[in-house]
Structures are given as structure tokens and as C-alpha cells.
Short mmCIF file of C-alpha atoms in Angstrom, two decimals:
data_model
loop_
_atom_site.label_atom_id
_atom_site.label_comp_id
_atom_site.label_asym_id
_atom_site.label_seq_id
_atom_site.Cartn_x
_atom_site.Cartn_y
_atom_site.Cartn_z
CA MET A 1 27.15 26.33 -19.63
CA ALA A 2 26.19 25.98 -16.00
CA ARG A 3 26.88 28.76 -13.52
CA ARG A 4 29.61 27.70 -11.07
CA GLY A 5 29.84 28.26 -7.38
CA LEU A 6 27.28 28.76 -4.64
CA ILE A 7 25.76 31.89 -6.20
CA GLY A 8 25.20 30.05 -9.46
CA HIS A 9 23.54 27.15 -7.66
CA ILE A 10 21.21 29.50 -5.77
CA TYR A 11 20.32 31.38 -9.00
CA GLU A 12 19.42 28.23 -10.87
CA PHE A 13 17.52 26.79 -7.94
CA PHE A 14 15.17 29.79 -7.72
CA ALA A 15 14.84 29.94 -11.51
CA PHE A 16 13.70 26.33 -11.44
CA ARG A 17 11.38 26.97 -8.47
CA ARG A 18 9.76 29.82 -10.41
CA HIS A 19 8.65 27.43 -13.13
CA GLN A 20 7.53 24.91 -10.56
CA GLN A 21 5.36 27.52 -8.82
CA LEU A 22 3.60 28.24 -12.10
CA GLY A 23 2.13 24.77 -11.86
CA VAL A 24 3.86 23.49 -14.99
CA ILE A 25 7.04 21.70 -13.92
CA GLY A 26 7.37 19.22 -11.09
CA VAL A 27 10.53 17.38 -9.99
CA TYR A 28 10.48 13.72 -9.08
CA ASP A 29 13.19 11.28 -8.06
CA ARG A 30 15.00 8.67 -10.16
CA SER A 31 14.91 10.37 -13.54
CA THR A 32 17.13 10.39 -16.57
CA ARG A 33 17.95 12.89 -19.25
CA LYS A 34 15.85 10.84 -21.67
CA GLU A 35 12.80 11.38 -19.50
CA PHE A 36 13.57 15.06 -19.30
CA THR A 37 13.78 15.30 -23.10
CA LYS A 38 10.45 13.52 -23.42
CA ALA A 39 8.86 16.00 -21.03
CA ARG A 40 10.39 18.87 -23.00
CA LYS A 41 8.73 17.69 -26.21
CA GLN A 42 5.43 17.30 -24.43
CA LEU A 43 5.61 20.89 -23.25
CA ALA A 44 6.45 22.10 -26.74
CA ARG A 45 3.42 20.32 -28.19
CA GLN A 46 1.22 22.15 -25.73
CA THR A 47 2.48 25.53 -27.02
CA LEU A 48 4.19 26.33 -23.69
CA ARG A 49 7.67 26.53 -25.15
CA ASP A 50 7.81 30.31 -25.29
CA GLU A 51 6.30 30.87 -21.84
CA LEU A 52 8.67 28.45 -20.12
CA ALA A 53 11.77 29.32 -22.16
CA ILE A 54 12.40 25.61 -22.01
CA GLU A 55 15.48 25.74 -24.22
CA ASP A 56 17.24 27.72 -21.52
CA LEU A 57 16.77 24.77 -19.18
CA VAL A 58 17.79 21.87 -21.42
CA ASP A 59 21.55 22.05 -20.96
CA LYS A 60 21.65 23.70 -17.57
CA ASP A 61 22.82 21.91 -14.45
CA PHE A 62 20.53 21.92 -11.47
CA PRO A 63 21.79 21.94 -7.87
CA THR A 64 22.30 18.40 -6.64
CA PRO A 65 24.17 16.70 -3.76
CA ARG A 66 25.75 14.15 -6.09
CA TYR A 67 29.55 14.17 -6.35
CA GLY A 68 32.11 12.16 -8.22
CA LYS A 69 34.74 9.79 -6.84
CA LYS A 70 37.13 10.96 -4.11
CA GLY A 71 34.67 13.71 -3.18
CA ARG A 72 35.60 15.93 -6.11
CA ASN A 73 32.86 18.00 -7.68
CA LYS A 74 31.99 16.72 -11.12
CA LYS A 75 29.73 18.20 -13.69
CA LEU A 76 26.30 18.44 -12.13
CA HIS A 77 23.65 16.08 -13.46
CA ILE A 78 19.88 16.44 -13.80
CA TYR A 79 18.15 15.39 -10.62
CA GLY A 80 14.54 14.49 -11.51
CA ALA A 81 12.17 14.59 -14.51
CA ALA A 82 10.34 17.69 -15.67
CA LYS A 83 6.79 17.05 -16.77
CA VAL A 84 3.35 18.65 -16.83
CA ALA A 85 2.09 18.38 -13.28
CA GLN A 86 -1.56 19.43 -13.95
CA ARG A 87 -1.37 21.57 -10.89
CA PHE A 88 -3.96 24.35 -10.47
CA LEU A 89 -3.03 27.39 -8.47
CA PRO A 90 -5.54 30.01 -7.28
CA THR A 91 -5.07 33.41 -8.91
CA THR A 92 -7.02 36.47 -9.97
CA SER A 93 -8.23 37.33 -13.45
CA GLY A 94 -6.02 40.41 -13.39
CA THR A 95 -2.91 38.34 -12.69
CA GLY A 96 -3.90 35.83 -15.36
CA ALA A 97 -4.37 38.60 -17.92
CA MET A 98 -0.85 39.89 -17.21
CA VAL A 99 0.78 36.47 -17.38
CA TYR A 100 -1.07 35.47 -20.57
CA PRO A 101 -2.08 38.70 -22.34
CA TRP A 102 -4.24 38.78 -25.51
CA VAL A 103 -5.41 35.20 -25.01
CA VAL A 104 -9.07 35.97 -24.12
CA GLY A 105 -11.04 38.97 -25.33
CA PRO A 106 -13.52 41.13 -23.40
CA SER A 107 -16.80 39.70 -22.18
CA LEU A 108 -20.28 41.15 -21.67
CA GLY A 109 -21.16 38.40 -19.22
CA LEU A 110 -24.09 36.04 -19.44
CA ARG A 111 -26.94 38.48 -18.95
CA GLY A 112 -29.53 38.44 -21.69
CA PRO A 113 -30.49 36.03 -24.47
CA TYR A 114 -27.93 33.68 -25.96
CA ILE A 115 -26.87 34.78 -29.47
CA GLY A 116 -24.08 32.38 -30.34
CA ASP A 117 -20.49 31.37 -29.65
CA ASP A 118 -17.78 33.92 -28.88
CA MET A 119 -15.00 32.73 -31.19
CA TYR A 120 -12.42 34.94 -29.45
CA GLY A 121 -13.27 34.10 -25.86
CA GLY A 122 -14.52 30.57 -26.43
CA GLY A 123 -17.71 30.97 -24.42
CA ALA A 124 -21.32 31.94 -24.94
CA PHE A 125 -22.11 35.39 -26.36
CA CYS A 126 -25.17 36.94 -24.71
CA LEU A 127 -26.47 40.47 -25.22
CA ASP A 128 -29.17 42.50 -23.51
CA PRO A 129 -29.06 46.16 -24.67
CA TRP A 130 -31.48 47.27 -21.96
CA ASP A 131 -29.28 45.77 -19.26
CA LEU A 132 -26.13 47.36 -20.72
CA TYR A 133 -27.88 50.72 -20.88
CA LYS A 134 -29.13 50.38 -17.31
CA ARG A 135 -25.60 49.64 -16.11
CA GLY A 136 -24.24 52.67 -17.98
CA ILE A 137 -22.01 50.62 -20.27
CA ILE A 138 -23.74 51.71 -23.50
CA ARG A 139 -25.67 54.95 -23.97
CA GLY A 140 -27.54 54.24 -27.21
CA MET A 141 -30.36 51.86 -28.14
CA SER A 142 -29.81 51.16 -31.83
CA MET A 143 -27.99 48.59 -33.93
CA ILE A 144 -26.91 48.46 -37.58
CA VAL A 145 -26.41 45.06 -39.22
CA LEU A 146 -24.36 44.79 -42.44
CA GLY A 147 -23.96 41.69 -44.56
CA SER A 148 -23.80 40.45 -48.13
CA VAL A 149 -26.68 38.36 -49.46
CA GLY A 150 -26.73 34.81 -48.08
CA MET A 151 -24.19 35.34 -45.28
CA GLY A 152 -26.67 34.97 -42.41
CA LYS A 153 -27.44 38.53 -41.34
CA SER A 154 -31.23 38.01 -41.60
CA SER A 155 -31.08 34.85 -39.49
CA CYS A 156 -29.00 36.74 -36.94
CA VAL A 157 -31.52 39.59 -36.67
CA LYS A 158 -34.43 37.15 -36.41
CA SER A 159 -32.79 35.05 -33.72
CA PHE A 160 -31.83 38.21 -31.81
CA ALA A 161 -35.41 39.54 -31.96
CA VAL A 162 -37.15 36.24 -31.25
CA ARG A 163 -35.01 35.39 -28.22
CA HIS A 164 -35.66 38.82 -26.73
CA VAL A 165 -39.38 38.26 -27.24
CA GLN A 166 -38.97 34.98 -25.38
CA HIS A 167 -37.35 37.03 -22.60
CA GLY A 168 -40.46 39.22 -22.27
CA ARG A 169 -39.86 41.94 -24.86
CA LYS A 170 -42.06 42.69 -27.90
CA LEU A 171 -41.32 42.98 -31.61
CA ALA A 172 -42.46 45.36 -34.34
CA VAL A 173 -41.40 45.05 -37.99
CA LEU A 174 -42.21 48.39 -39.55
CA SER A 175 -42.12 47.46 -43.22
CA ASP A 176 -41.53 43.87 -44.32
CA ARG A 177 -40.72 44.31 -48.01
CA LYS A 178 -40.16 40.58 -48.65
CA GLY A 179 -42.81 39.13 -46.39
CA GLU A 180 -40.17 36.94 -44.72
CA TRP A 181 -41.05 38.08 -41.19
CA THR A 182 -44.63 36.83 -41.48
CA PRO A 183 -43.83 33.20 -40.49
CA VAL A 184 -41.60 34.47 -37.66
CA VAL A 185 -44.32 36.73 -36.24
CA ARG A 186 -46.96 34.02 -36.49
CA TRP A 187 -44.58 31.51 -34.88
CA LEU A 188 -44.34 33.89 -31.91
CA GLY A 189 -48.12 34.16 -31.68
CA GLY A 190 -48.29 37.65 -33.20
CA SER A 191 -50.21 39.14 -36.11
CA THR A 192 -49.35 40.50 -39.54
CA ILE A 193 -51.02 43.47 -41.22
CA LYS A 194 -50.82 43.18 -45.00
CA VAL A 195 -51.07 46.42 -46.96
CA ALA A 196 -51.68 45.73 -50.65
CA PRO A 197 -53.47 47.26 -53.66
CA GLY A 198 -57.09 46.15 -53.61
CA GLY A 199 -56.63 44.58 -50.19
CA LEU A 200 -59.14 44.58 -47.39
CA GLN A 201 -56.90 46.02 -44.69
CA ARG A 202 -56.60 49.79 -44.35
CA ILE A 203 -54.62 51.96 -41.97
CA ASN A 204 -55.06 55.64 -41.33
CA PRO A 205 -51.62 57.26 -41.14
CA LEU A 206 -53.15 60.23 -39.28
CA ASP A 207 -54.33 58.12 -36.34
CA SER A 208 -53.48 59.76 -33.03
CA GLY A 209 -51.81 56.61 -31.71
CA ASN A 210 -51.45 55.33 -28.15
CA ARG A 211 -51.24 57.96 -25.46
CA PRO A 212 -48.45 57.51 -22.90
CA SER A 213 -49.07 58.25 -19.26
CA VAL A 214 -45.94 60.37 -18.75
CA SER A 215 -44.02 62.92 -20.77
CA SER A 216 -40.37 62.67 -21.82
CA ASP A 217 -39.24 64.19 -18.51
CA GLY A 218 -41.29 61.77 -16.40
CA ARG A 219 -44.20 64.06 -15.52
CA PRO A 220 -47.85 63.04 -16.00
CA LEU A 221 -48.81 63.87 -19.58
CA THR A 222 -51.42 66.64 -19.84
CA ASP A 223 -54.11 66.91 -22.53
CA GLU A 224 -52.39 69.93 -24.05
CA GLU A 225 -49.06 68.10 -24.29
CA TRP A 226 -50.73 65.09 -25.89
CA ASP A 227 -52.55 67.26 -28.45
CA HIS A 228 -49.25 68.94 -29.27
CA MET A 229 -47.51 65.56 -29.74
CA VAL A 230 -50.25 64.30 -32.05
CA ARG A 231 -50.25 67.49 -34.12
CA ASP A 232 -46.48 67.43 -34.54
CA ARG A 233 -46.58 63.80 -35.69
CA ARG A 234 -49.39 64.40 -38.17
CA LEU A 235 -47.84 67.57 -39.54
CA GLY A 236 -44.49 65.83 -39.89
CA LEU A 237 -46.10 63.07 -41.97
CA LEU A 238 -47.95 65.55 -44.19
CA GLU A 239 -44.76 67.52 -44.85
CA ALA A 240 -42.91 64.31 -45.58
CA LEU A 241 -45.58 63.20 -48.05
CA GLY A 242 -45.52 66.64 -49.65
CA ALA A 243 -41.73 66.42 -50.13
CA ILE A 244 -42.10 62.95 -51.70
CA LEU A 245 -44.89 64.03 -54.03
CA LYS A 246 -43.22 67.29 -55.07
CA GLY A 247 -39.78 65.72 -55.38
CA ARG A 248 -38.14 68.51 -53.40
CA ALA A 249 -38.11 70.19 -50.02
CA MET A 250 -41.28 72.12 -49.27
CA ASP A 251 -41.21 75.91 -49.05
CA SER A 252 -42.69 77.96 -46.24
CA GLU A 253 -46.01 78.66 -47.98
CA GLU A 254 -46.61 74.99 -48.70
CA LYS A 255 -45.88 74.12 -45.09
CA ARG A 256 -48.23 76.87 -43.95
CA SER A 257 -51.05 75.60 -46.15
CA LEU A 258 -50.64 72.07 -44.80
CA SER A 259 -50.71 73.38 -41.24
CA LEU A 260 -53.97 75.23 -41.93
CA ALA A 261 -55.47 72.17 -43.62
CA LEU A 262 -54.62 69.94 -40.64
CA ASP A 263 -56.07 72.37 -38.08
CA HIS A 264 -59.27 72.72 -40.16
CA VAL A 265 -59.75 68.95 -40.47
CA VAL A 266 -59.11 68.36 -36.74
CA ASP A 267 -61.67 71.03 -35.84
CA LEU A 268 -64.12 69.44 -38.28
CA ARG A 269 -63.57 65.73 -37.62
CA GLY A 270 -62.09 65.68 -34.16
CA ASP A 271 -59.69 62.85 -33.49
CA VAL A 272 -60.55 61.00 -36.71
CA ALA A 273 -58.59 63.00 -39.31
CA VAL A 274 -58.08 61.33 -42.71
CA LEU A 275 -56.13 62.17 -45.83
CA PRO A 276 -59.17 62.75 -48.14
CA ASP A 277 -60.28 65.61 -45.86
CA ILE A 278 -56.82 67.16 -46.17
CA VAL A 279 -57.03 66.88 -49.97
CA ASP A 280 -60.51 68.47 -50.01
CA PHE A 281 -59.29 71.47 -48.01
CA LEU A 282 -56.28 72.00 -50.27
CA LEU A 283 -58.32 71.79 -53.46
CA ASP A 284 -61.11 74.01 -52.13
CA PRO A 285 -59.59 76.28 -49.48
CA PRO A 286 -61.65 78.98 -47.70
CA ALA A 287 -61.82 82.49 -49.15
CA THR A 288 -59.43 83.77 -46.48
CA LEU A 289 -56.67 81.80 -48.18
CA THR A 290 -55.45 84.16 -50.93
CA GLY A 291 -52.49 84.95 -53.13
CA THR A 292 -49.46 82.67 -53.24
CA LEU A 293 -50.74 80.70 -50.25
CA ARG A 294 -53.82 79.67 -52.23
CA VAL A 295 -51.68 78.71 -55.22
CA ALA A 296 -49.46 76.56 -52.99
CA ALA A 297 -52.51 74.84 -51.47
CA ASP A 298 -53.97 74.07 -54.90
CA SER A 299 -50.68 72.62 -56.12
CA LEU A 300 -50.38 70.43 -53.01
CA GLY A 301 -53.98 69.27 -53.35
CA ASN A 302 -53.36 67.97 -56.85
CA ALA A 303 -50.23 66.18 -55.65
CA PHE A 304 -51.87 64.62 -52.58
CA THR A 305 -54.58 63.00 -54.68
CA ARG A 306 -51.96 60.42 -55.65
CA CYS A 307 -52.06 59.14 -52.06
CA THR A 308 -55.74 58.20 -52.37
CA THR A 309 -56.00 57.07 -56.00
CA GLY A 310 -54.37 54.55 -58.32
CA ARG A 311 -52.45 51.71 -56.66
CA LEU A 312 -52.82 53.37 -53.25
CA ARG A 313 -56.62 53.53 -53.37
CA GLY A 314 -58.24 51.95 -50.34
CA MET A 315 -55.09 51.68 -48.22
CA PHE A 316 -54.64 55.10 -46.57
CA ASP A 317 -57.82 57.00 -47.48
CA GLY A 318 -60.10 56.32 -44.52
CA PRO A 319 -60.31 55.26 -40.89
CA SER A 320 -58.24 52.22 -39.92
CA ASN A 321 -60.06 48.89 -40.06
CA VAL A 322 -57.14 47.02 -38.42
CA GLU A 323 -55.69 47.36 -34.94
CA PHE A 324 -52.14 47.31 -33.66
CA ASP A 325 -52.63 45.01 -30.68
CA GLN A 326 -50.26 46.20 -27.95
CA GLU A 327 -50.64 42.96 -26.00
CA LEU A 328 -49.36 40.69 -28.77
CA PRO A 329 -45.68 39.67 -28.60
CA ALA A 330 -45.03 40.62 -32.24
CA VAL A 331 -46.66 42.64 -35.02
CA SER A 332 -45.40 43.20 -38.57
CA VAL A 333 -46.64 45.17 -41.57
CA ASP A 334 -46.26 43.23 -44.81
CA THR A 335 -45.59 45.55 -47.77
CA SER A 336 -44.24 42.87 -50.12
CA SER A 337 -46.90 43.69 -52.72
CA PHE A 338 -45.02 46.89 -53.58
CA GLY A 339 -41.71 45.23 -54.43
CA GLY A 340 -41.85 46.12 -58.13
CA THR A 341 -43.48 49.53 -57.92
CA SER A 342 -41.95 52.95 -58.47
CA GLY A 343 -39.75 54.59 -55.90
CA GLU A 344 -42.39 57.26 -55.21
CA VAL A 345 -45.07 54.69 -54.36
CA ARG A 346 -42.71 52.77 -52.07
CA ALA A 347 -41.68 56.00 -50.36
CA ILE A 348 -45.34 56.92 -49.72
CA VAL A 349 -46.07 53.45 -48.36
CA ASN A 350 -43.02 53.52 -46.09
CA ALA A 351 -43.87 56.98 -44.78
CA CYS A 352 -47.52 56.15 -44.05
CA VAL A 353 -46.83 52.73 -42.55
CA GLY A 354 -43.82 53.91 -40.56
CA SER A 355 -45.64 56.91 -39.11
CA TRP A 356 -48.65 54.79 -38.16
CA VAL A 357 -46.60 52.06 -36.46
CA GLU A 358 -44.46 54.55 -34.57
CA ALA A 359 -47.61 56.29 -33.32
CA MET A 360 -48.64 52.95 -31.85
CA ILE A 361 -45.36 51.89 -30.26
CA THR A 362 -43.93 55.16 -28.91
CA ASN A 363 -45.46 54.53 -25.52
CA PRO A 364 -43.21 53.43 -22.65
CA ASP A 365 -46.26 52.05 -20.82
CA ASN A 366 -46.41 49.12 -23.25
CA GLY A 367 -43.04 47.65 -22.29
CA GLN A 368 -39.77 47.26 -24.12
CA ARG A 369 -39.89 46.61 -27.84
CA ILE A 370 -37.51 45.80 -30.69
CA CYS A 371 -38.20 47.68 -33.93
CA VAL A 372 -36.77 46.20 -37.13
CA TYR A 373 -36.16 48.25 -40.27
CA GLU A 374 -35.71 45.48 -42.83
CA GLU A 375 -34.08 46.46 -46.15
CA GLY A 376 -33.01 49.74 -44.58
CA TRP A 377 -31.53 51.06 -47.83
CA ASP A 378 -35.10 51.64 -49.03
CA ASN A 379 -35.95 53.70 -45.95
CA ILE A 380 -32.94 56.00 -46.03
CA SER A 381 -33.47 56.87 -49.71
CA SER A 382 -36.46 58.99 -48.68
CA ASP A 383 -35.94 62.17 -46.70
CA ALA A 384 -39.26 61.60 -44.95
CA ASP A 385 -38.35 58.12 -43.73
CA LEU A 386 -34.83 59.23 -42.89
CA GLN A 387 -35.96 62.12 -40.72
CA ARG A 388 -38.48 59.90 -38.95
CA MET A 389 -35.77 57.31 -38.25
CA VAL A 390 -33.41 59.99 -36.91
CA ASP A 391 -36.12 61.12 -34.50
CA ALA A 392 -36.85 57.52 -33.49
CA TRP A 393 -33.13 56.94 -32.82
CA LYS A 394 -33.01 59.97 -30.51
CA LEU A 395 -36.16 59.06 -28.55
CA ALA A 396 -35.57 55.30 -28.36
CA ARG A 397 -34.27 55.41 -24.78
CA HIS A 398 -37.34 57.23 -23.50
CA TYR A 399 -39.83 54.94 -25.24
CA GLY A 400 -38.01 51.71 -24.31
CA ILE A 401 -37.31 50.87 -27.96
CA PHE A 402 -34.30 49.15 -29.49
CA ASN A 403 -33.95 49.88 -33.24
CA ILE A 404 -32.31 47.52 -35.74
CA LEU A 405 -31.46 48.79 -39.22
CA VAL A 406 -30.50 46.09 -41.73
CA LEU A 407 -28.27 47.01 -44.70
CA HIS A 408 -26.32 45.04 -47.27
CA LYS A 409 -23.23 47.23 -47.04
CA LEU A 410 -22.12 50.49 -45.49
CA THR A 411 -22.08 52.32 -48.82
CA ASP A 412 -25.88 51.92 -48.85
CA LEU A 413 -25.82 55.11 -46.77
CA ASP A 414 -24.75 56.91 -49.95
CA MET A 415 -28.28 56.37 -51.28
CA ALA A 416 -29.41 59.08 -48.89
CA GLY A 417 -27.63 61.73 -50.96
CA ASP A 418 -24.35 63.15 -52.09
CA SER A 419 -21.54 63.68 -49.62
CA GLY A 420 -22.09 66.99 -47.85
CA SER A 421 -25.87 67.02 -48.36
CA ALA A 422 -28.32 67.25 -45.48
CA MET A 423 -29.72 63.77 -46.16
CA TYR A 424 -26.25 62.25 -46.18
CA ALA A 425 -25.53 63.91 -42.83
CA LYS A 426 -28.73 62.41 -41.42
CA ALA A 427 -27.77 58.95 -42.67
CA LYS A 428 -24.32 59.28 -41.09
CA SER A 429 -25.95 60.34 -37.83
CA LEU A 430 -27.79 56.99 -37.75
CA LEU A 431 -24.41 55.29 -37.88
CA GLY A 432 -22.99 57.52 -35.18
CA ASP A 433 -25.98 57.03 -32.88
CA ALA A 434 -25.81 53.23 -33.13
CA PRO A 435 -23.41 51.83 -30.49
CA TYR A 436 -24.03 48.28 -31.73
CA LYS A 437 -22.72 47.36 -35.18
CA VAL A 438 -22.66 43.85 -36.63
CA VAL A 439 -20.68 43.18 -39.82
CA TYR A 440 -20.96 39.98 -41.81
CA GLN A 441 -18.75 39.19 -44.78
CA GLN A 442 -18.23 42.20 -47.04
CA PRO A 443 -16.59 42.61 -50.47
CA SER A 444 -13.15 44.20 -50.62
CA VAL A 445 -14.57 47.28 -52.36
CA GLU A 446 -16.09 48.20 -48.99
CA ASP A 447 -12.69 48.39 -47.26
CA PRO A 448 -12.36 52.22 -47.35
CA MET A 449 -15.82 52.70 -45.88
CA LEU A 450 -15.25 50.07 -43.21
CA ARG A 451 -11.96 51.71 -42.29
CA ASP A 452 -13.25 55.30 -42.28
CA GLY A 453 -16.88 54.78 -41.29
CA LEU A 454 -16.42 52.15 -38.58
CA GLY A 455 -12.78 52.73 -37.63
CA LEU A 456 -11.78 49.10 -38.28
CA SER A 457 -8.14 48.10 -38.40
CA ASP A 458 -6.58 46.30 -41.34
CA ARG A 459 -6.56 43.09 -39.32
CA GLU A 460 -10.28 43.40 -38.55
CA ILE A 461 -11.03 44.07 -42.21
CA ARG A 462 -9.12 40.93 -43.21
CA THR A 463 -11.13 39.04 -40.61
CA ILE A 464 -14.38 40.29 -42.17
CA HIS A 465 -13.28 39.09 -45.62
CA SER A 466 -12.74 35.58 -44.28
CA LEU A 467 -15.88 35.29 -42.15
CA PRO A 468 -17.85 32.10 -42.90
CA MET A 469 -21.61 32.12 -43.28
CA GLY A 470 -23.38 32.69 -39.98
CA THR A 471 -20.41 34.43 -38.31
CA GLY A 472 -20.12 38.18 -37.83
CA LEU A 473 -17.94 40.78 -36.17
CA TRP A 474 -19.88 42.47 -33.37
CA MET A 475 -18.80 45.94 -32.30
CA VAL A 476 -20.19 47.01 -28.93
CA GLY A 477 -19.32 50.55 -28.00
CA GLU A 478 -16.09 52.13 -29.16
CA THR A 479 -13.59 49.40 -28.34
CA ASP A 480 -15.12 45.97 -27.70
CA ARG A 481 -14.95 43.52 -30.61
CA TYR A 482 -16.45 40.03 -30.71
CA LYS A 483 -16.35 37.41 -33.41
CA VAL A 484 -19.67 35.65 -32.94
CA ARG A 485 -20.97 32.54 -34.61
CA ASN A 486 -24.75 32.79 -34.54
CA ARG A 487 -26.31 29.48 -33.51
CA LEU A 488 -29.85 28.48 -34.45
CA THR A 489 -31.94 25.72 -32.96
CA ARG A 490 -33.54 23.03 -35.08
CA GLU A 491 -36.93 24.61 -34.40
CA GLU A 492 -35.76 28.06 -35.49
CA MET A 493 -34.01 27.13 -38.71
CA PRO A 494 -37.03 26.35 -40.92
CA VAL A 495 -38.71 29.55 -39.69
CA PHE A 496 -35.74 31.90 -39.98
CA ASP A 497 -33.80 30.66 -42.97
CA THR A 498 -36.05 31.28 -45.95
CA ASN A 499 -33.33 30.16 -48.36
CA THR A 500 -32.62 26.89 -46.46
CA ARG A 501 -28.89 27.37 -47.04
CA MET A 502 -27.62 26.48 -43.59
CA ASP A 503 -26.71 22.91 -42.80
CA MET A 504 -28.84 21.27 -40.14
CA LYS A 505 -25.63 19.96 -38.56
CA GLU A 506 -24.84 23.50 -37.46
CA ALA A 507 -27.96 23.72 -35.28
CA VAL A 508 -27.71 23.35 -31.54
CA THR A 509 -30.32 23.32 -28.85
CA VAL A 510 -30.14 26.37 -26.63
#
């Protein structure tokens, strides 16, 4: 029923004006109720029914000068048609967010390479981790990508890496277990180092690496500091190899014998220290090495011979005959020849290759670089690789490195060890130190880990279950969530998608 009297007329007039000011309803002369009803249906079809509370206006009487016969007031009639006026009013984003909350999600802006379509915001999704770090938005430089087989996570990582290379960054793939990065690296104009039994290419895991010009605190790096860095890296690799070969953590005497062996070889050979010299010292130590220390050295010597014999012969037992070219846009190490070997052999290969590559790239003078750990579950199953990755995560900001760890599912972290173990704690620290997390479709059995490990809500978990191929949930920082459909160009698709599963219709030119 209409409000009667002057107060009622004033109330309804301003109520009507409010809707008119929103740029939705306009009033025009010579209308009928039929026209008004038509306009009402049009508004409802455009999902504005709730915002306008249009049903409150249907049967209301608007102020009008029309009167009945003899000057008596009759029931007021509608004066004009209500319709969409297509009127645009200037406003601020803050006001718009309050009037229409939860319609558009957060945005990182358009800085950085294009990754795909933001399905929540409806625009382009671009991401530059170096820019976000520089602006103080994100404090870490690592990303973990999860996804079931065939859901597009590999294509996402490749497009992310390639487009950053096209923006001036560089790429390093530490251990390509499937060889699928080789065409990508060559497409970018880079080189691939293939480590294989009986192959011609050899790397020396004890190479000193590339010397940076400044230390971690920005001071010019002195010779003593550089020697200390190289010794720590070499000793860390030797202790990691010893733990792999012995199948347990090394005791203090074993670590002491390795330290003595390294110092002896460096004094003897200078900068060109190789594993066979380490083995020779351990098997035939000087007379000053007595008692339990000599027994530990002999035991380690017998174990270390496995690094220079058998399937590993010729790969890590001499000076490097290949070079990690710092000027190339991309370099990868192909270890696909070890796909069917034992876990110990793969762990040795990963430790030697990973230590050698990191010695080459941990130099901020060579620019910003993306480091990809493909098939990350294989890396975290070894304490040596895991510790090296933890250190790389911590120092990534200083060296200008952005790390990407690729896993099938979050429970792959359990391969590091039992809950409560030191290795499991290290694996969890990788997750905690990664402010960027990308989740492609996951099985429902992963729900508890997604909820507890990533802090996802039930709604977000349901979203992950229904994600189509090529679409993932991106978590940036603690709160920002983006549903991103990764888009590939026609030129990228045959290079990235080794399984040729994606439809060419989905490609767009960017």
C-alpha cells in the first residue's frame, strides 16, 4: 500500500531518486504500467533484482500531480517508465567494493609476464615475483606447484619460466629426470648437459663454481671468504654423499676424516679437486691418522668408490669437460638415463648435479634466474638433496633466484620421512618458506593435507576437485587466492605439452 500524505510522498520520492542516482532507473513521460512491468523483467534478467529491491517498487504509488474528477485525490498512478538507462557515474573503487562486495577478487596488477586468465576477476593474471618482493608484498622467492598427472601443471611451470626468460631472466633446470625440458631449453636458445652412463659429458661436483663480487651483506668478497664458501660447499657435498652411501647420518669421526681428506686434496691439487683423490686419501690415509679415525676413513673410502665405478664411471670422476654458460638464457641437466636405476644411484646423481649447478648459479652478478626442481618428490627423499634445497630456499633472495618445486601431491612431502623426523621437518619448512603455491586438480584423499598443510577452506577444496585441465588455484601470500586458467600460444603448445593432450582451440596469442 502507498504511504499517504505529504510525508509519504516525500519518502517515496527520495527512495525513487536514490535508485535513479545509481544510474539504473530513469523516468520518462507518457508511460504505462505495462511498460513498467516490461522494464521490471528486464532488470530481473540482468540479476539486479536483489540490489534494486524492485518488488518493493512494483505496487507503490509515486508522487504525481494527477488528480481525479472534481479535484479529489484519487489513487496515485505511475508517472513514467522505469528502464535501464545505461548511465555511468564516476565513483571510486572503494565505493564500488562497498556497493557490490565479493564481486571481484584481489589483483596483483599487470606487472610481469602474462600467465593466463583470472577466472575470479575476469582479467589477465600477471606475476613477477621479483617485483612483488621489491615492493615488499611478498618476502619469499620460492613456489610449490601441485597437480595430478595430465592436469597441466608442467605446461604451467614451463610457460611461467619461458615468459620470464623472455622478460630478461634466465632459467636453470637442475635435474630433468624425463628429458622433457630439453626441447624447451633449446627453443629458448640454451644448452642441455646430458649426464648418462658411458656418455661423453662429465661434470666435477667439486668445482669451485662462479665467484660473486660481493658477500651476502653487500661487501666486496675477499679471497678468504671465497675460500671458506667453496670449502663449505664441497664439504657439504661430501657429507651428503657419505650419508647416501652409508644409508645413515654420519658420525663425528667420519665427518672429521672427510674434512681432512678435502684439505689434503686442496693442498695437493689446488682448485681442481676431484672425487678420485678423495677416495685415494680415505683408502690410504697418512700415518698420523690412527685409531677409530683411520677405521672410519677406510670404511668411507670403500663406500665412495661406488661414486666412481659401475654405472657412475666417467660422470663425476674427473675435471669437468662441459661448461655452464652463464650468458645463455637457459641451461638444463638431463638425467633421464637414470629413470630405472636404484634409489641410491639417483640420489648420488641428484646430489652431484645439484651441487654443481648451484655452485654455478649462486652468483648475483649473473642476473635473476629461475631454478626448476622437476619431479621434486625424488629430491626430497634424500637428506642430502633436501638439506641443499633448504639452504637454497633461504639464500634465494640474496642470489636473485626464484625456486620452483614441482610435486604431484602434497603428501609427497611424507617421502622425506616419518612425522616428527628431522627430514620431515625440513620438507615442511620448504612448504612454509614458499609464499607462492599453485594447486591443480587433486584427489579427495588429499583433502586433509590441503586443509591442514595449506589452510584451504572447504569451499576452496571443492573448487580444486572441480578444476578443469589447465586451470589451477594460485595462492599468493597468506590470503590472496586466484583461479587462473593458464593460456598457451600456438607456438608454445607443441614445445610444452609433451603429451599433446590440450586442444589447439584453447591456445591464444599473447
